[in-house]
Coordinates of N, CA and C in Angstrom, one line a residue:
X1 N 126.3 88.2 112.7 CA 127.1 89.0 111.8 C 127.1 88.4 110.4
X2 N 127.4 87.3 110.2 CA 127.5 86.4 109.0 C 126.2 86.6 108.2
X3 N 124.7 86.4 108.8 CA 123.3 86.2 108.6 C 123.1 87.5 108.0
X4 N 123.7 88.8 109.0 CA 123.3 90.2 108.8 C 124.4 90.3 107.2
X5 N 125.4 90.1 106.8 CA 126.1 90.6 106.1 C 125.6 89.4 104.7
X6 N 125.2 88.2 104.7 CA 124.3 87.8 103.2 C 123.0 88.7 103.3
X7 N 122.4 88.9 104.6 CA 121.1 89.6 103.8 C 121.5 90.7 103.1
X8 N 122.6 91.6 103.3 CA 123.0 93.3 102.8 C 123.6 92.7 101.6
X9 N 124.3 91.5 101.2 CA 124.1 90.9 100.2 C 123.4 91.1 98.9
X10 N 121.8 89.8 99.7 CA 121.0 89.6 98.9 C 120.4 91.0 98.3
X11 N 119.9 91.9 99.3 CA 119.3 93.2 99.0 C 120.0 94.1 98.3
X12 N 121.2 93.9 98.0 CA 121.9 94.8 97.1 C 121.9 94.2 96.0
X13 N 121.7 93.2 95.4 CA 121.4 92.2 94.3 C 120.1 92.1 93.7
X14 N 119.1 92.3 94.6 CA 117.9 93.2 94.5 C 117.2 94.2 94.2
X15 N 118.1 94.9 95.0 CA 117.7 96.1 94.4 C 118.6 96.8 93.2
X16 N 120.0 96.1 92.7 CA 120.2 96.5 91.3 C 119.4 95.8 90.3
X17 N 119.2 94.1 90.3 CA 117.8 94.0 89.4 C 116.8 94.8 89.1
X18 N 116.3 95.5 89.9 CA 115.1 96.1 89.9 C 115.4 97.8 89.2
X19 N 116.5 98.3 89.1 CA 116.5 99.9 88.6 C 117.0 99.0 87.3
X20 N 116.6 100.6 86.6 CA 116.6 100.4 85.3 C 118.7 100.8 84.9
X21 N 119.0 100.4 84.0 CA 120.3 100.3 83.6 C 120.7 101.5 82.3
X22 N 122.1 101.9 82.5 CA 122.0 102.7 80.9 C 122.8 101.3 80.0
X23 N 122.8 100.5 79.9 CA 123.5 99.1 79.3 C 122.3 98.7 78.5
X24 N 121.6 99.5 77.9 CA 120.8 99.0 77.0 C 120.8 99.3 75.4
X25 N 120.5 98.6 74.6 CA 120.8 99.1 73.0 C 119.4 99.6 72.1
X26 N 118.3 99.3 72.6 CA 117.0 99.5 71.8 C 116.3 99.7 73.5
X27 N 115.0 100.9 72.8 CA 114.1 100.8 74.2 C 112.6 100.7 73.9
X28 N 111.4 100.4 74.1 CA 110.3 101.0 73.8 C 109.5 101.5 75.0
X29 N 108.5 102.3 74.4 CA 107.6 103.1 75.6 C 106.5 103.2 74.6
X30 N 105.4 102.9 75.4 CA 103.9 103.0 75.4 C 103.5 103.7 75.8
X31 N 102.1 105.1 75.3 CA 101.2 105.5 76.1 C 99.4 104.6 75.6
X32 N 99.0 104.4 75.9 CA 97.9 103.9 75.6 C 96.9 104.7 76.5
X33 N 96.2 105.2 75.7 CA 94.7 106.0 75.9 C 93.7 105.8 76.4
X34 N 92.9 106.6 77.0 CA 91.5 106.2 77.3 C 90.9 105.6 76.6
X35 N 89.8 105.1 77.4 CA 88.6 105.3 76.7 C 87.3 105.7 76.3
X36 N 88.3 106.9 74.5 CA 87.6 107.4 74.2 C 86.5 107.3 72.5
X37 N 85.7 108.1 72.5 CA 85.7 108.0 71.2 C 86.7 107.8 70.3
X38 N 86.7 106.8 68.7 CA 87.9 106.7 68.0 C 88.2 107.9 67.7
X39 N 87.5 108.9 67.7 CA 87.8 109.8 66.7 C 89.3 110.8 67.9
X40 N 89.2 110.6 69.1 CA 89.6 111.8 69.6 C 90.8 110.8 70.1
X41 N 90.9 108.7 70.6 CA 91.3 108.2 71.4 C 92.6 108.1 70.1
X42 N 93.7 108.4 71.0 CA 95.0 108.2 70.6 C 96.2 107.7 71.3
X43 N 96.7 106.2 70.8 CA 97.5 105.6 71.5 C 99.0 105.6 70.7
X44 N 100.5 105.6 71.5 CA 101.1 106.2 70.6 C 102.2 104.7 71.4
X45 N 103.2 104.3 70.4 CA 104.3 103.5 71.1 C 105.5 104.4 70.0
X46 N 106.7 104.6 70.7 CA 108.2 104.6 70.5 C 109.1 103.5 70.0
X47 N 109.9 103.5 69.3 CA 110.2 102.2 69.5 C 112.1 102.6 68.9
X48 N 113.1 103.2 69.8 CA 114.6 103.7 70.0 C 115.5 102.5 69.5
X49 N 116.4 102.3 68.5 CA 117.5 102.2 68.9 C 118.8 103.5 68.3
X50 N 120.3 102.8 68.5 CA 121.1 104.1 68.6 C 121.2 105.0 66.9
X51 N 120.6 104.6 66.2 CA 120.2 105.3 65.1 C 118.7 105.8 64.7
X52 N 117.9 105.2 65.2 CA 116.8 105.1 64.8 C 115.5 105.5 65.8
X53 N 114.1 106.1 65.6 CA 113.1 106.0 66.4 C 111.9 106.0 65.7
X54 N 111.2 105.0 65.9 CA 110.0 104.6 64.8 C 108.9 105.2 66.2
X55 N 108.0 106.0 65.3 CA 106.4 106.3 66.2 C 105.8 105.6 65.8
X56 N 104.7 104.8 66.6 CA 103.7 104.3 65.4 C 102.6 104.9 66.3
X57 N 101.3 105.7 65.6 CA 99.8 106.5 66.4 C 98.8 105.4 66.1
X58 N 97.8 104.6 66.8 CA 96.8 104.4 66.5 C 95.7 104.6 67.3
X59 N 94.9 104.8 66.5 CA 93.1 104.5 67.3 C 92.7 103.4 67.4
X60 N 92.7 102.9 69.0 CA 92.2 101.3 68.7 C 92.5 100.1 68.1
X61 N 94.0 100.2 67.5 CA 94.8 99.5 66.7 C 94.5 99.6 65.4
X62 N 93.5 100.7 65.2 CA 94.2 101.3 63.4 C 94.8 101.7 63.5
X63 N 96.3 102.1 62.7 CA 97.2 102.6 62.6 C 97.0 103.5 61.9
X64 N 97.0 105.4 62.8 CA 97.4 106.3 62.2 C 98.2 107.5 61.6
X65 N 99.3 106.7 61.9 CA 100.7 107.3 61.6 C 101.5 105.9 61.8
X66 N 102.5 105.9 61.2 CA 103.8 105.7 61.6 C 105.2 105.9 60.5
X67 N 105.7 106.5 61.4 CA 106.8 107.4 60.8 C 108.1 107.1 62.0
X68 N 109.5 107.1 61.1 CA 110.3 106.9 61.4 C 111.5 108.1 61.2
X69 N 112.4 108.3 62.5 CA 113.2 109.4 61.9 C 114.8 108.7 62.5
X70 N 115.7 109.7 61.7 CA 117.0 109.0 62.0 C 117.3 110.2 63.4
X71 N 118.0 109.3 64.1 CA 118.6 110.2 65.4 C 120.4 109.7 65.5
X72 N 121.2 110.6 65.8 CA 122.4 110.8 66.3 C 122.7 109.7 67.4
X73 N 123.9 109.0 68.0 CA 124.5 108.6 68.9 C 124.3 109.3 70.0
X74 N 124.7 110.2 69.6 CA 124.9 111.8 70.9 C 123.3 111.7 71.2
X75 N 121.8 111.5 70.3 CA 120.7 111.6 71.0 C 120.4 110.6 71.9
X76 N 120.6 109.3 71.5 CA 120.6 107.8 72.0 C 120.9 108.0 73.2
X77 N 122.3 108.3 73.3 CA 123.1 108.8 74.6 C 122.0 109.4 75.9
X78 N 121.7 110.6 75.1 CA 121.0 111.4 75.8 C 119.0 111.0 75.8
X79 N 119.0 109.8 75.9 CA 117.8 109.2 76.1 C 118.3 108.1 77.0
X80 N 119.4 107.6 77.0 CA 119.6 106.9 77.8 C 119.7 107.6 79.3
X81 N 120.7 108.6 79.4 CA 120.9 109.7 80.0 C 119.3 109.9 80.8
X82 N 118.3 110.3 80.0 CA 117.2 110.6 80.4 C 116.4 109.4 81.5
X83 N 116.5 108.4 80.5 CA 116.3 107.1 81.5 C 116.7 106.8 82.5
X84 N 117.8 106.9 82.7 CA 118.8 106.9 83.9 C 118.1 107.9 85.4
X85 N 118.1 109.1 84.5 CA 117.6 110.4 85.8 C 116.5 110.3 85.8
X86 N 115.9 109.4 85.3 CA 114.4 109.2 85.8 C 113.9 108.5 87.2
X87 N 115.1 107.8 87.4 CA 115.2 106.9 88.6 C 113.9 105.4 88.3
X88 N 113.6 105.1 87.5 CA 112.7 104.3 87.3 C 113.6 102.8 87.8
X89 N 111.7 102.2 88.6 CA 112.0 100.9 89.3 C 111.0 100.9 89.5
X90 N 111.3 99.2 89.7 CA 110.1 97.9 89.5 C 109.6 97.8 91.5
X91 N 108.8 98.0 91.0 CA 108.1 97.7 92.7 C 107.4 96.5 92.9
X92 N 106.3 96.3 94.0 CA 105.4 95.1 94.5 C 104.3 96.0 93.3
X93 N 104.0 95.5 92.3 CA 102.7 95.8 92.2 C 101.8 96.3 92.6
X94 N 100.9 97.0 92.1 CA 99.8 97.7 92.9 C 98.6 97.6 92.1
X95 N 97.3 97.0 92.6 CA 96.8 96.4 91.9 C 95.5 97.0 91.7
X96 N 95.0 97.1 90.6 CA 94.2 98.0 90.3 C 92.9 97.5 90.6
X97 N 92.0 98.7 91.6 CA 90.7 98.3 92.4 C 89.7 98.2 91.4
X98 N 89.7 98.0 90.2 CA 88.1 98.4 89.3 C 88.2 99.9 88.6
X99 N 88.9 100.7 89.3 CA 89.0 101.7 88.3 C 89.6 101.6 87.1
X100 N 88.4 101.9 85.7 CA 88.1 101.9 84.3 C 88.3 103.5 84.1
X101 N 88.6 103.5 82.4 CA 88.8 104.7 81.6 C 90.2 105.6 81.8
X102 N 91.6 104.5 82.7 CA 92.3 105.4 82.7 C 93.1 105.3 81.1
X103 N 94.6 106.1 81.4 CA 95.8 105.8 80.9 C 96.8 105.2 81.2
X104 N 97.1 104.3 80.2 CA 98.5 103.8 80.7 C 100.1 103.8 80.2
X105 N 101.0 103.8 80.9 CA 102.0 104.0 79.9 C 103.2 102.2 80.2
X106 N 104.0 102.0 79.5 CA 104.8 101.1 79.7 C 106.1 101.6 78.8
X107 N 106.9 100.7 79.0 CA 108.5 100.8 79.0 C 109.2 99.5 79.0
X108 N 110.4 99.1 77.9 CA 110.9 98.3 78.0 C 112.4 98.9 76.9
X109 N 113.2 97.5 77.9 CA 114.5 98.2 77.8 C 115.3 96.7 77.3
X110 N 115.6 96.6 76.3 CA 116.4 95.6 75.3 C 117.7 95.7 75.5
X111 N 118.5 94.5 75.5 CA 120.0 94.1 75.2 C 120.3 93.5 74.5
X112 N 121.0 93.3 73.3 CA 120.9 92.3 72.2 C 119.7 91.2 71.8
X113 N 118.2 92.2 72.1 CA 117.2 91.5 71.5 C 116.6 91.1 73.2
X114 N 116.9 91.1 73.9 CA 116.5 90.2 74.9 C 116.4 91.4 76.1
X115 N 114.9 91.3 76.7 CA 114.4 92.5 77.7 C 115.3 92.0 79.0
X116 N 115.8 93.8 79.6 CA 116.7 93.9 80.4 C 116.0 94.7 81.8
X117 N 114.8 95.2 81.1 CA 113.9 95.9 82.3 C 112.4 96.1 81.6
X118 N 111.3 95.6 82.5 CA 110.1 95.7 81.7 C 109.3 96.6 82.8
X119 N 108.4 97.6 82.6 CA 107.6 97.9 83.7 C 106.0 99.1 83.1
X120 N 104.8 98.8 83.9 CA 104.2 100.0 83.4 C 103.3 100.3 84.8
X121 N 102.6 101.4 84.1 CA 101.4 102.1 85.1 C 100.3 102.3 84.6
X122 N 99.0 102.3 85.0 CA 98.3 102.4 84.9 C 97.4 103.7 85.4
X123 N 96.9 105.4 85.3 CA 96.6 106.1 86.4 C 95.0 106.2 86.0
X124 N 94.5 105.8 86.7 CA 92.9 105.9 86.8 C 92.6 106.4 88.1
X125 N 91.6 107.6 88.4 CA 90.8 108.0 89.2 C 91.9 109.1 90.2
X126 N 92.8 109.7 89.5 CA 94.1 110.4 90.8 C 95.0 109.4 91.1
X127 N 95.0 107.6 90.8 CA 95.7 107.0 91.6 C 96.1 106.3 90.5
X128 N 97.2 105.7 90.9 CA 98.8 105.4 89.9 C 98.7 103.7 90.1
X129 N 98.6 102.7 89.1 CA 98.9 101.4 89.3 C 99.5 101.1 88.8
X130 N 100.5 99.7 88.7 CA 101.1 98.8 88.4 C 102.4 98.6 89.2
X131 N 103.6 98.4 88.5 CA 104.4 97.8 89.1 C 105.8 98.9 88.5
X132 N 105.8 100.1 88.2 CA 106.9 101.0 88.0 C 106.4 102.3 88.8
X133 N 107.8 102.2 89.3 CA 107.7 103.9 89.8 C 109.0 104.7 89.1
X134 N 109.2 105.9 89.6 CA 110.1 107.1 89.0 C 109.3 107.4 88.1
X135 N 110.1 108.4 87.5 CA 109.5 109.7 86.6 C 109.0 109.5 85.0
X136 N 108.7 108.3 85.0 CA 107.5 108.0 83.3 C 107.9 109.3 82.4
X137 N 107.4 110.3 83.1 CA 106.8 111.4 82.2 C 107.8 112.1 81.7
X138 N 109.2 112.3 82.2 CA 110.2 112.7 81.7 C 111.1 112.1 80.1
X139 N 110.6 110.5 80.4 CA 111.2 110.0 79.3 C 109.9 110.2 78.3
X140 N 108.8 109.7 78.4 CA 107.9 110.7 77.1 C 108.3 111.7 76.8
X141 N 108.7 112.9 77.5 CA 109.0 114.2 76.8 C 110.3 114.3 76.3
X142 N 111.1 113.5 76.6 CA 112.5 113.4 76.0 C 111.7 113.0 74.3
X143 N 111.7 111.7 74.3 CA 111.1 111.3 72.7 C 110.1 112.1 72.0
X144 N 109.1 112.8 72.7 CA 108.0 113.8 72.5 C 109.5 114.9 71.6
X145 N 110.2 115.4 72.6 CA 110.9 116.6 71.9 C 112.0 116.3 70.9
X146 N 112.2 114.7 70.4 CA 112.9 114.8 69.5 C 112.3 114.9 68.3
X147 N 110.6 114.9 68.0 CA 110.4 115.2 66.6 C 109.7 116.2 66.8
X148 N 109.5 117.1 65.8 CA 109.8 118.4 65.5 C 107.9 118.1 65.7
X149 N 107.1 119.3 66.3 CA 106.0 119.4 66.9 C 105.1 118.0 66.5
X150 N 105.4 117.5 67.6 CA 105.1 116.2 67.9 C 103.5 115.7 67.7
X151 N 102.7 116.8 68.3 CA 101.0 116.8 68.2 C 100.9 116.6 66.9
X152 N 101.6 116.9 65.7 CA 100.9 116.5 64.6 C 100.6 115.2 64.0
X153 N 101.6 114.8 64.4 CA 101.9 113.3 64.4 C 100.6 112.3 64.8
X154 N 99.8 113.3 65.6 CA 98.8 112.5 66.3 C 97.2 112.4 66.1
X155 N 97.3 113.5 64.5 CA 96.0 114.1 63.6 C 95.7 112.7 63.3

């Protein structure tokens, strides 16, 4: 009984390290691109806090955009909000067999300067690597739809 009731313990200690929290004050997220021609390959990072959201676009690490816009509390909120229902968590790694030319995205979640959740994926060939699961794609379109037609950003 004693043995059984530290493990439900440990595992519940566990597994709240591993989900992602709304107790965060800045966030960033990565998409990073194929590989493609410079002219077409576009890699984009976010970079949130409760006033603020800086894009930065490059090709290959030329930088071709970066632009900053101011956002509301109430949006912050509702990116955290987004984070949250995304259900995102840190798993065992999944380790990528040789498949080349995907995309990848990443995520990281700040508390006074200091990472509070880190995680990414990698999807090459139909199949999904790294060490995050839940719904990635939701929080891109959250930040995708706070600036006003977002594709241009990415000329």
């Amino acid at each position: 009984m004693k043995k059984s009731f530290i493990m439900l313990i440990l595992f519940g200690i566990f597994t709240v390290s591993c989900k992602t929290s709304k107790d965060f004050d800045s966030i960033k997220i990565k998409y990073i691109d194929s590989s493609v021609p410079p002219k077409y390959q576009r890699s984009y990072t976010f970079f949130a806090t409760e006033n603020s959201i800086r894009l930065t676009v490059d090709s290959y690490g030329n930088i071709l955009n970066d632009t900053t816009i101011t956002i509301t509390k109430i949006q912050f909120n509702e990116i955290r909000q987004t984070v949250e229902s995304s259900n995102l968590k840190i798993q065992k790694e999944k380790k990528n067999n040789g498949c080349t030319g995907g995309t990848a995205r990443e995520i990281v979640l700040f508390k006074n300067n200091t990472k509070v959740f880190e995680g990414h994926t990698y999807f090459c060939g139909g199949t999904t690597y790294g060490n995050l699961s839940g719904d990635i794609e939701s929080v891109f379109s959250k930040f995708k739809n706070l600036f006003d037609n977002f594709e241009q950003y990415l000329k």
